Coordinates of C-alpha atoms in Angstrom, one line a residue:
X428 CA -10.0 59.2 -21.6
X429 CA -7.7 56.9 -23.6
X430 CA -9.3 53.8 -25.0
X431 CA -8.2 50.6 -26.6
X432 CA -10.4 49.1 -29.4
X433 CA -10.6 45.4 -29.9
X434 CA -12.0 44.1 -33.1
X435 CA -13.4 40.6 -32.3
X436 CA -12.7 37.8 -34.8
X437 CA -16.1 36.2 -35.4
X438 CA -16.3 32.6 -36.2
X439 CA -19.3 31.7 -38.3
X440 CA -21.1 28.7 -36.8
X441 CA -22.6 26.0 -38.9
X442 CA -26.2 26.3 -40.0
X443 CA -29.2 24.4 -38.7
X444 CA -29.5 23.1 -35.1
X445 CA -25.9 23.9 -34.3
X446 CA -26.6 27.6 -34.8
X447 CA -29.4 27.4 -32.2
X448 CA -27.2 25.5 -29.8
X449 CA -24.3 28.0 -30.1
X450 CA -26.7 30.9 -29.7
X451 CA -27.6 29.6 -26.3
X452 CA -24.2 28.3 -25.1
X453 CA -21.5 30.0 -27.1
X454 CA -22.6 33.5 -28.1
X455 CA -18.9 34.5 -28.6
X456 CA -18.8 32.5 -31.8
X457 CA -22.1 34.0 -33.2
X458 CA -22.1 36.5 -36.0
X459 CA -23.4 40.0 -35.0
X460 CA -22.7 43.0 -37.2
X461 CA -22.9 45.2 -34.1
X462 CA -20.5 43.2 -31.9
X463 CA -17.6 45.3 -30.5
X464 CA -15.5 45.2 -27.3
X465 CA -13.9 48.4 -26.0
X466 CA -11.4 48.4 -23.2
X467 CA -11.2 51.6 -21.2
X468 CA -7.6 52.8 -20.3
X469 CA -8.6 53.9 -16.8
X470 CA -8.4 50.4 -15.2
X471 CA -7.5 49.1 -11.8
X472 CA -5.2 46.4 -10.6
X473 CA -7.8 43.8 -9.7
X474 CA -10.4 44.7 -12.3
X475 CA -10.9 46.2 -15.7
X476 CA -13.8 47.9 -17.4
X477 CA -15.0 47.1 -20.9
X478 CA -17.9 48.4 -23.1
X479 CA -19.5 45.6 -25.1
X480 CA -21.9 46.5 -27.9
X481 CA -24.1 43.6 -29.2
X482 CA -27.6 42.8 -30.2
X483 CA -30.2 40.3 -29.0
X484 CA -34.0 39.8 -29.2
X485 CA -34.5 41.7 -25.9
X486 CA -32.5 44.1 -23.7
X487 CA -32.0 41.6 -20.8
X488 CA -30.7 39.1 -23.3
X489 CA -28.3 41.6 -24.8
X490 CA -27.1 42.6 -21.3
X491 CA -26.4 39.0 -20.4
X492 CA -24.7 38.3 -23.7
X493 CA -22.4 41.3 -23.3
X494 CA -21.2 40.0 -19.9
X495 CA -20.4 36.6 -21.5
X496 CA -18.6 38.2 -24.4
X497 CA -16.5 40.3 -22.1
X498 CA -15.6 37.2 -20.0
X499 CA -14.7 35.1 -23.0
X500 CA -12.6 37.9 -24.6
X501 CA -10.6 38.3 -21.4
X502 CA -9.8 34.6 -21.0
X503 CA -9.2 33.6 -24.6
X504 CA -8.5 36.7 -26.7
X505 CA -7.1 39.5 -24.5
X506 CA -7.2 43.2 -25.1
X507 CA -4.4 43.7 -27.5
X508 CA -1.2 44.6 -25.6
X509 CA -3.1 46.2 -22.8
X510 CA -4.4 43.1 -21.0
X511 CA -3.0 39.7 -21.8
X512 CA -5.3 36.7 -22.3
X513 CA -5.2 33.9 -19.8
X514 CA -5.3 30.9 -22.1
X515 CA -4.9 29.7 -25.7
X516 CA -7.9 28.6 -27.7
X517 CA -6.6 25.1 -27.6
X518 CA -7.3 25.1 -23.8
X519 CA -10.9 25.9 -24.6
X520 CA -11.2 23.0 -27.1
X521 CA -9.6 20.6 -24.6
X522 CA -12.2 21.3 -21.9
X523 CA -15.1 22.9 -23.8
X524 CA -17.8 21.8 -21.4
X525 CA -16.1 23.3 -18.4
X526 CA -15.6 26.7 -20.1
X527 CA -19.1 26.8 -21.6
X528 CA -20.4 26.4 -18.1
X529 CA -17.9 28.8 -16.5
X530 CA -18.8 31.6 -18.9
X531 CA -22.6 31.0 -19.0
X532 CA -23.5 30.3 -15.4
X533 CA -24.1 33.0 -12.8
X534 CA -22.7 30.8 -10.0
X535 CA -19.4 30.3 -11.9
X536 CA -17.3 32.6 -14.0
X537 CA -20.2 34.9 -14.9
X538 CA -20.3 36.2 -11.3
X539 CA -17.0 38.0 -11.9
X540 CA -18.6 40.0 -14.8
X541 CA -20.9 42.8 -13.6
X542 CA -22.8 44.7 -16.3
X543 CA -25.0 47.7 -16.6
X544 CA -26.3 49.5 -19.7
X545 CA -24.2 52.5 -20.8
X546 CA -26.9 55.0 -21.6
X547 CA -24.4 57.5 -23.0
X548 CA -24.0 55.4 -26.1
X549 CA -26.8 55.1 -28.7
X550 CA -28.7 51.9 -28.9
X551 CA -32.3 50.8 -29.7
X552 CA -34.1 48.7 -32.2
X553 CA -32.3 47.3 -35.2
X554 CA -33.0 44.8 -37.9
X555 CA -30.8 41.8 -38.7
X556 CA -32.0 39.7 -41.6
X557 CA -35.5 41.2 -41.2
X558 CA -35.6 40.3 -37.5
X559 CA -36.1 43.0 -34.9
X560 CA -33.3 43.0 -32.4
X561 CA -32.2 45.3 -29.6
X562 CA -28.8 46.8 -29.8
X563 CA -27.2 48.1 -26.6
X564 CA -23.8 48.9 -25.1
X565 CA -23.1 47.4 -21.7
X566 CA -20.4 48.6 -19.4
X567 CA -18.9 45.4 -17.9
X568 CA -16.6 45.3 -14.9
X569 CA -14.4 42.2 -15.0
X570 CA -12.8 41.1 -11.7
X571 CA -9.7 39.8 -13.4
X572 CA -7.8 38.8 -10.2
X573 CA -10.6 36.6 -9.1
X574 CA -11.1 35.1 -12.5
X575 CA -7.5 34.1 -12.7
X576 CA -7.4 32.7 -9.2
X577 CA -10.6 30.7 -9.8
X578 CA -9.2 29.1 -13.0
X579 CA -5.8 28.5 -11.4
X580 CA -7.4 26.7 -8.4
X581 CA -9.3 24.4 -10.7
X582 CA -6.2 23.6 -12.7
X583 CA -7.4 25.2 -15.9
X584 CA -4.6 27.6 -16.2
X585 CA -1.1 27.4 -14.7
X586 CA -0.2 29.3 -11.6
X587 CA 3.1 30.4 -10.1
X588 CA 2.8 27.5 -7.6
X589 CA 2.7 25.1 -10.6
X590 CA 5.7 26.7 -12.2
X591 CA 7.8 26.8 -9.0
X592 CA 7.3 23.0 -8.7
X593 CA 8.9 22.4 -12.1
X594 CA 11.1 25.5 -12.6
X595 CA 12.2 26.3 -9.1
X596 CA 12.3 29.8 -7.8
X597 CA 11.8 32.5 -10.5
X598 CA 14.1 35.5 -9.8
X599 CA 13.0 38.9 -11.1
X600 CA 15.6 41.7 -11.0
X601 CA 14.1 45.2 -11.0
X602 CA 15.9 48.0 -12.7
X603 CA 15.0 51.4 -14.2
X604 CA 15.0 51.6 -17.9
X605 CA 17.6 53.8 -19.6
X606 CA 15.3 56.8 -20.0
X607 CA 14.6 57.0 -16.2
X608 CA 18.2 56.0 -15.3
X609 CA 19.4 59.0 -17.4
X610 CA 17.0 61.4 -15.5
X611 CA 18.4 60.0 -12.3
X612 CA 21.9 60.8 -13.4
X613 CA 23.0 57.2 -13.7
X614 CA 23.4 56.9 -17.5
X615 CA 26.4 58.4 -19.3
X616 CA 28.2 57.5 -22.5
X617 CA 31.9 57.0 -23.2
X618 CA 34.0 56.2 -26.2
X619 CA 34.9 52.6 -26.6
X620 CA 37.1 52.1 -29.6
X621 CA 35.2 54.6 -31.6
X622 CA 31.7 53.5 -30.4
X623 CA 29.6 55.6 -28.1
X624 CA 28.9 53.0 -25.4
X625 CA 26.5 53.4 -22.5
X626 CA 27.8 53.4 -18.9
X627 CA 25.2 52.6 -16.3
X628 CA 25.6 53.4 -12.6
X629 CA 22.8 52.0 -10.4
X630 CA 24.4 53.0 -7.1
X631 CA 22.1 56.1 -6.8
X632 CA 18.9 54.2 -6.8
X633 CA 18.8 53.7 -3.1
X634 CA 18.7 57.5 -2.7
X635 CA 15.6 57.9 -4.9
X636 CA 12.3 57.9 -2.9
X637 CA 10.1 57.0 -5.9
X638 CA 12.3 54.1 -6.9
X639 CA 12.3 52.7 -3.4
X640 CA 8.5 53.0 -3.2
X641 CA 8.1 51.3 -6.6
X642 CA 10.5 48.5 -5.5
X643 CA 8.6 47.9 -2.3
X644 CA 5.2 47.8 -4.1
X645 CA 6.6 45.2 -6.6
X646 CA 7.7 43.0 -3.7
X647 CA 4.2 43.3 -2.1
X648 CA 2.3 42.7 -5.3
X649 CA 4.5 40.0 -6.9
X650 CA 6.3 38.6 -3.9
X651 CA 4.1 35.5 -3.6
X652 CA 4.9 34.4 -7.1
X653 CA 8.5 35.6 -7.7
X654 CA 11.7 36.3 -5.8
X655 CA 12.2 40.0 -6.3
X656 CA 15.7 41.4 -6.3
X657 CA 17.0 45.0 -6.9
X658 CA 19.7 45.4 -9.5
X659 CA 21.7 47.7 -7.3
X660 CA 21.7 45.1 -4.4
X661 CA 22.7 42.3 -6.7
X662 CA 25.6 44.2 -8.1
X663 CA 26.8 45.4 -4.7
X664 CA 26.8 41.9 -3.4
X665 CA 28.4 40.4 -6.5
X666 CA 31.9 40.4 -7.8
X667 CA 32.6 43.5 -9.8
X668 CA 35.4 41.7 -11.6
X669 CA 32.9 39.8 -13.8
X670 CA 31.5 43.0 -15.1
X671 CA 34.6 43.6 -17.1
X672 CA 34.9 42.3 -20.6
X673 CA 37.4 39.6 -19.9
X674 CA 37.4 38.1 -23.4
X675 CA 39.4 38.7 -26.5
X676 CA 39.0 41.0 -29.4
X677 CA 37.4 38.1 -31.4
X678 CA 34.0 39.4 -32.5
X679 CA 32.3 36.2 -31.3
X680 CA 33.8 36.5 -27.9
X681 CA 33.2 40.2 -27.4
X682 CA 30.6 41.0 -24.8
X683 CA 28.3 44.0 -24.9
X684 CA 27.3 45.8 -21.7
X685 CA 24.0 43.8 -21.8
X686 CA 25.9 40.5 -22.1
X687 CA 28.1 41.3 -19.1
X688 CA 25.1 42.3 -17.1
X689 CA 23.3 39.1 -18.0
X690 CA 26.3 37.0 -17.0
X691 CA 26.7 38.9 -13.7
X692 CA 23.1 38.9 -12.5
X693 CA 21.2 35.9 -11.1
X694 CA 18.0 36.6 -13.0
X695 CA 15.3 34.8 -15.0
X696 CA 13.5 38.0 -15.9
X697 CA 14.5 41.7 -15.8
X698 CA 11.6 43.9 -14.8
X699 CA 12.4 47.2 -16.4
X700 CA 10.6 50.2 -14.9
X701 CA 10.0 53.7 -16.3
X702 CA 8.5 56.4 -14.2
X703 CA 7.7 60.0 -15.1
X704 CA 6.0 62.8 -13.3
X705 CA 5.1 66.1 -14.9
X706 CA 2.9 69.2 -14.3
X707 CA -0.3 69.4 -16.3
X708 CA -3.4 71.6 -16.5
X709 CA -1.4 74.8 -16.1
X710 CA 0.4 73.5 -13.1
X711 CA -2.7 72.8 -11.1
X712 CA -2.2 69.0 -11.3
X713 CA 0.5 66.4 -11.9
X714 CA 0.5 63.4 -14.1
X715 CA 2.4 60.2 -13.4
X716 CA 3.1 57.4 -15.8
X717 CA 4.5 54.0 -14.9
X718 CA 5.4 51.2 -17.2
X719 CA 6.7 47.7 -16.5
X720 CA 8.6 45.8 -19.3
X721 CA 9.7 42.2 -18.8
X722 CA 12.9 41.1 -20.5
X723 CA 14.1 37.6 -21.0
X724 CA 17.5 37.3 -19.3
X725 CA 18.7 34.8 -21.9
X726 CA 17.7 36.5 -25.1
X727 CA 17.5 40.1 -23.8
X728 CA 14.2 40.3 -25.7
X729 CA 11.0 42.0 -24.4
X730 CA 8.8 40.6 -27.2
X731 CA 6.9 38.3 -24.8
X732 CA 6.4 40.8 -22.0
X733 CA 6.0 44.3 -23.6
X734 CA 5.4 47.2 -21.3
X735 CA 2.1 49.1 -21.0
X736 CA 2.0 52.6 -19.7
X737 CA -0.3 53.3 -16.7
X738 CA -1.1 57.0 -16.3
X739 CA -2.7 58.7 -13.3
X740 CA -3.5 62.3 -12.7
X741 CA -2.6 63.8 -9.3
X742 CA -4.6 66.6 -7.7
X743 CA -3.6 67.7 -4.2
X744 CA -1.7 65.4 -1.9
X745 CA -3.1 62.0 -3.1
X746 CA 0.1 61.0 -4.9
X747 CA 0.8 57.9 -2.8
X748 CA -2.7 56.4 -3.2
X749 CA -2.7 57.0 -7.0
X750 CA 0.8 55.7 -7.3
X751 CA -0.1 52.5 -5.5
X752 CA -3.2 52.1 -7.7
X753 CA -1.0 52.5 -10.8
X754 CA 1.6 50.1 -9.5
X755 CA -1.0 47.5 -8.7
X756 CA -2.4 47.7 -12.2
X757 CA 1.1 47.5 -13.8
X758 CA 2.1 44.6 -11.5
X759 CA -1.1 42.7 -12.4
X760 CA -0.4 43.2 -16.1
X761 CA 3.2 42.1 -15.8
X762 CA 2.3 39.0 -13.8
X763 CA -0.1 37.8 -16.5
X764 CA 2.5 38.3 -19.2
X765 CA 5.3 36.8 -17.2
X766 CA 3.2 33.7 -16.4
X767 CA 2.4 33.2 -20.1
X768 CA 6.1 33.6 -21.0
X769 CA 7.3 31.1 -18.3
X770 CA 4.7 28.6 -19.3
X771 CA 5.9 28.9 -22.9
X772 CA 9.5 28.6 -21.7
X773 CA 8.7 25.5 -19.6
X774 CA 7.1 23.8 -22.6
X775 CA 9.6 24.7 -25.3
X776 CA 12.8 25.1 -23.2
X777 CA 15.5 27.8 -23.1
X778 CA 16.5 29.2 -26.5
X779 CA 20.1 30.3 -27.1
X780 CA 23.2 30.0 -29.3
X781 CA 26.4 27.9 -29.4
X782 CA 29.3 28.9 -31.6
X783 CA 32.1 26.4 -32.4
X784 CA 35.5 27.7 -33.6
X785 CA 38.7 26.0 -34.6
X786 CA 41.9 27.6 -33.3
X787 CA 44.6 28.4 -35.8
X788 CA 46.9 25.8 -34.1
X789 CA 44.6 22.9 -34.9
X790 CA 45.6 20.7 -37.9
X791 CA 42.0 20.3 -39.2
X792 CA 38.8 22.3 -39.8
X793 CA 35.1 21.5 -39.9
X794 CA 35.4 20.2 -43.5
X795 CA 38.1 17.7 -42.6
X796 CA 37.4 14.0 -42.8
X797 CA 37.8 12.2 -39.5
X798 CA 37.5 8.6 -38.3
X799 CA 34.9 8.0 -35.6
X800 CA 34.3 4.5 -34.4
X801 CA 35.3 3.1 -37.8
X802 CA 33.0 5.5 -39.6
X803 CA 34.3 8.3 -41.9
X804 CA 32.6 11.7 -41.4
X805 CA 33.5 15.3 -41.5
X806 CA 34.3 17.2 -38.3
X807 CA 31.2 19.3 -38.8
X808 CA 29.1 16.1 -38.9
X809 CA 30.4 15.1 -35.5
X810 CA 29.5 18.5 -34.2
X811 CA 26.0 18.2 -35.7
X812 CA 25.6 14.8 -34.1
X813 CA 26.7 16.0 -30.7
X814 CA 24.4 19.1 -30.7
X815 CA 21.4 17.1 -31.9
X816 CA 22.1 14.3 -29.4
X817 CA 22.5 16.6 -26.3
X818 CA 20.2 19.5 -27.0
X819 CA 16.4 19.3 -27.2
X820 CA 16.7 21.1 -30.6
X821 CA 19.7 22.2 -32.6
X822 CA 20.0 23.6 -36.1
X823 CA 22.9 25.4 -37.9
X824 CA 22.3 29.1 -38.2
X825 CA 23.8 31.6 -40.6
X826 CA 26.9 31.1 -42.8
X827 CA 29.1 28.2 -41.8
X828 CA 32.8 28.1 -42.6
X829 CA 35.7 25.7 -42.2
X830 CA 36.6 27.3 -38.8
X831 CA 33.3 28.5 -37.5
X832 CA 29.9 26.9 -37.0
X833 CA 26.9 28.5 -35.2
X834 CA 23.8 26.8 -33.9
X835 CA 20.4 27.9 -32.6
X836 CA 19.8 25.5 -29.7
X837 CA 17.0 24.8 -27.3
X838 CA 17.6 23.1 -23.9
X839 CA 15.3 22.0 -21.1
X840 CA 15.2 24.4 -18.2
X841 CA 16.3 21.6 -15.9
X842 CA 19.1 19.0 -16.1
X843 CA 20.7 16.4 -13.9
X844 CA 24.2 16.7 -12.4
X845 CA 26.6 13.8 -12.1
X846 CA 24.9 12.6 -8.9
X847 CA 21.5 12.5 -10.5
X848 CA 20.1 15.6 -8.8
X849 CA 17.9 17.9 -10.8
X850 CA 19.5 21.3 -11.2
X851 CA 19.0 24.5 -13.3
X852 CA 20.3 24.0 -16.9
X853 CA 22.5 26.4 -18.8
X854 CA 24.1 26.7 -22.2
X855 CA 27.5 26.4 -20.6
X856 CA 26.6 23.0 -19.3
X857 CA 25.4 21.9 -22.7
X858 CA 28.6 23.2 -24.4
X859 CA 30.7 21.3 -21.8
X860 CA 28.8 18.1 -22.6
X861 CA 29.3 18.6 -26.4
X862 CA 33.0 19.3 -25.7
X863 CA 33.3 16.0 -23.9
X864 CA 31.4 14.2 -26.6
X865 CA 33.8 15.5 -29.3
X866 CA 37.1 15.2 -27.4
X867 CA 36.4 11.6 -26.4
X868 CA 36.5 10.8 -30.1
X869 CA 39.3 13.2 -31.0
X870 CA 41.9 12.8 -28.3
X871 CA 44.3 15.4 -29.8
X872 CA 41.8 18.2 -29.1
X873 CA 40.7 20.2 -26.1
X874 CA 38.1 22.9 -25.9
X875 CA 37.8 26.2 -24.1
X876 CA 34.2 27.0 -23.2
X877 CA 33.4 30.7 -22.7
X878 CA 30.0 32.2 -22.0
X879 CA 28.9 35.4 -23.7
X880 CA 26.0 36.9 -21.7
X881 CA 23.6 34.3 -20.5
X882 CA 22.2 32.8 -23.7
X883 CA 25.3 32.3 -25.9
X884 CA 28.3 30.1 -25.5
X885 CA 31.5 30.0 -27.6
X886 CA 33.5 26.7 -27.8
X887 CA 37.0 27.1 -29.1
X888 CA 38.8 23.8 -30.1
X889 CA 42.6 23.9 -29.5
X890 CA 45.4 21.4 -29.6
X891 CA 45.5 19.1 -26.5
X892 CA 48.2 19.9 -24.1

């Protein structure tokens, strides 16, 4: 059985009366040379199983402490990439009394942590600083769905309902990853100016029974929190013209296949699915593996929502039941990571890039001196001023030249239109505001704003017509 090992970071408490207090109320901060938490890979969608080894003066005390350690670890530490933590440590510090009670009391969070001694692992009497202690390993079952719902209902962690109020509807577009798409016959490669470029055909997805089952399961398991769309459906309902690279040969304006897809699809997150099924045990059984990877539609990065493989062994005709169990587990894992990602995005904003370029027909460059409201400044200083004024955060990135400037920018997820209504924000809207800011000062210029993917915009200054 595959296992994930978590090495707990132990915070040494102060000496004296504080140590006694922590030993009673915050055992997760206590030093214990035997402390270890081990997550078993065979988990379920609504609960996980962990083995907690620790020591205490008596067996019942060690059993109780193990349950508390497991609960604290799930909420504030997580289990590596396998199970995402629910909250940052700062949340604990902000409401310490609540969480101490939640983790310590049977009628609160501790009721979601059931434990029994694992007799298969060695334990017994040990000595710590000449004191006799009992070391045991406790198998703790954590009801993670109920823990999360309880903390959400009390406003201690954010829920999808909270995010929908501020971010609006979150659209998740489901698609197979390239590995599975290739096995389905939908991924080929073609020469594109000397580059072996991928060509993806999603039209066959509707014919695949496993994909349709997975898509329906995702809608059932995540439908209350997200709007779930299928990539094939979105592409079929969209305008195929926008999937073409309509831009120039300029390297800054050239779109990759991923850029074109991001520009075409209406998505906040891509949910990339991989599914494999193979014969094992000499053909007497089958093994299925499912993984969900969340991808930020703006940056095309999966660093905040990495996939985790869920594997089930199939014997006989129980494929559907085991597949549903694996999908429930994968959905629960994705939901936790997606919530954390969206909370982070809500707090910090959307991150992207804006590139400014000066056309060859313009009689100035970014180093040129200009007169703005009676003040002398360079053209680049005006661009800096506009970006810093209109974006939440803007900083020059990479090598800047007389005809090209690039910025890393962050913008709020929402903005107001000309009538004052709050609407979804975009980098194209920011670029248009910057263009207006600049051309109001420099009347002999106009700008062409072009989106590259979803998270990058190129603004080209040209002579005014």
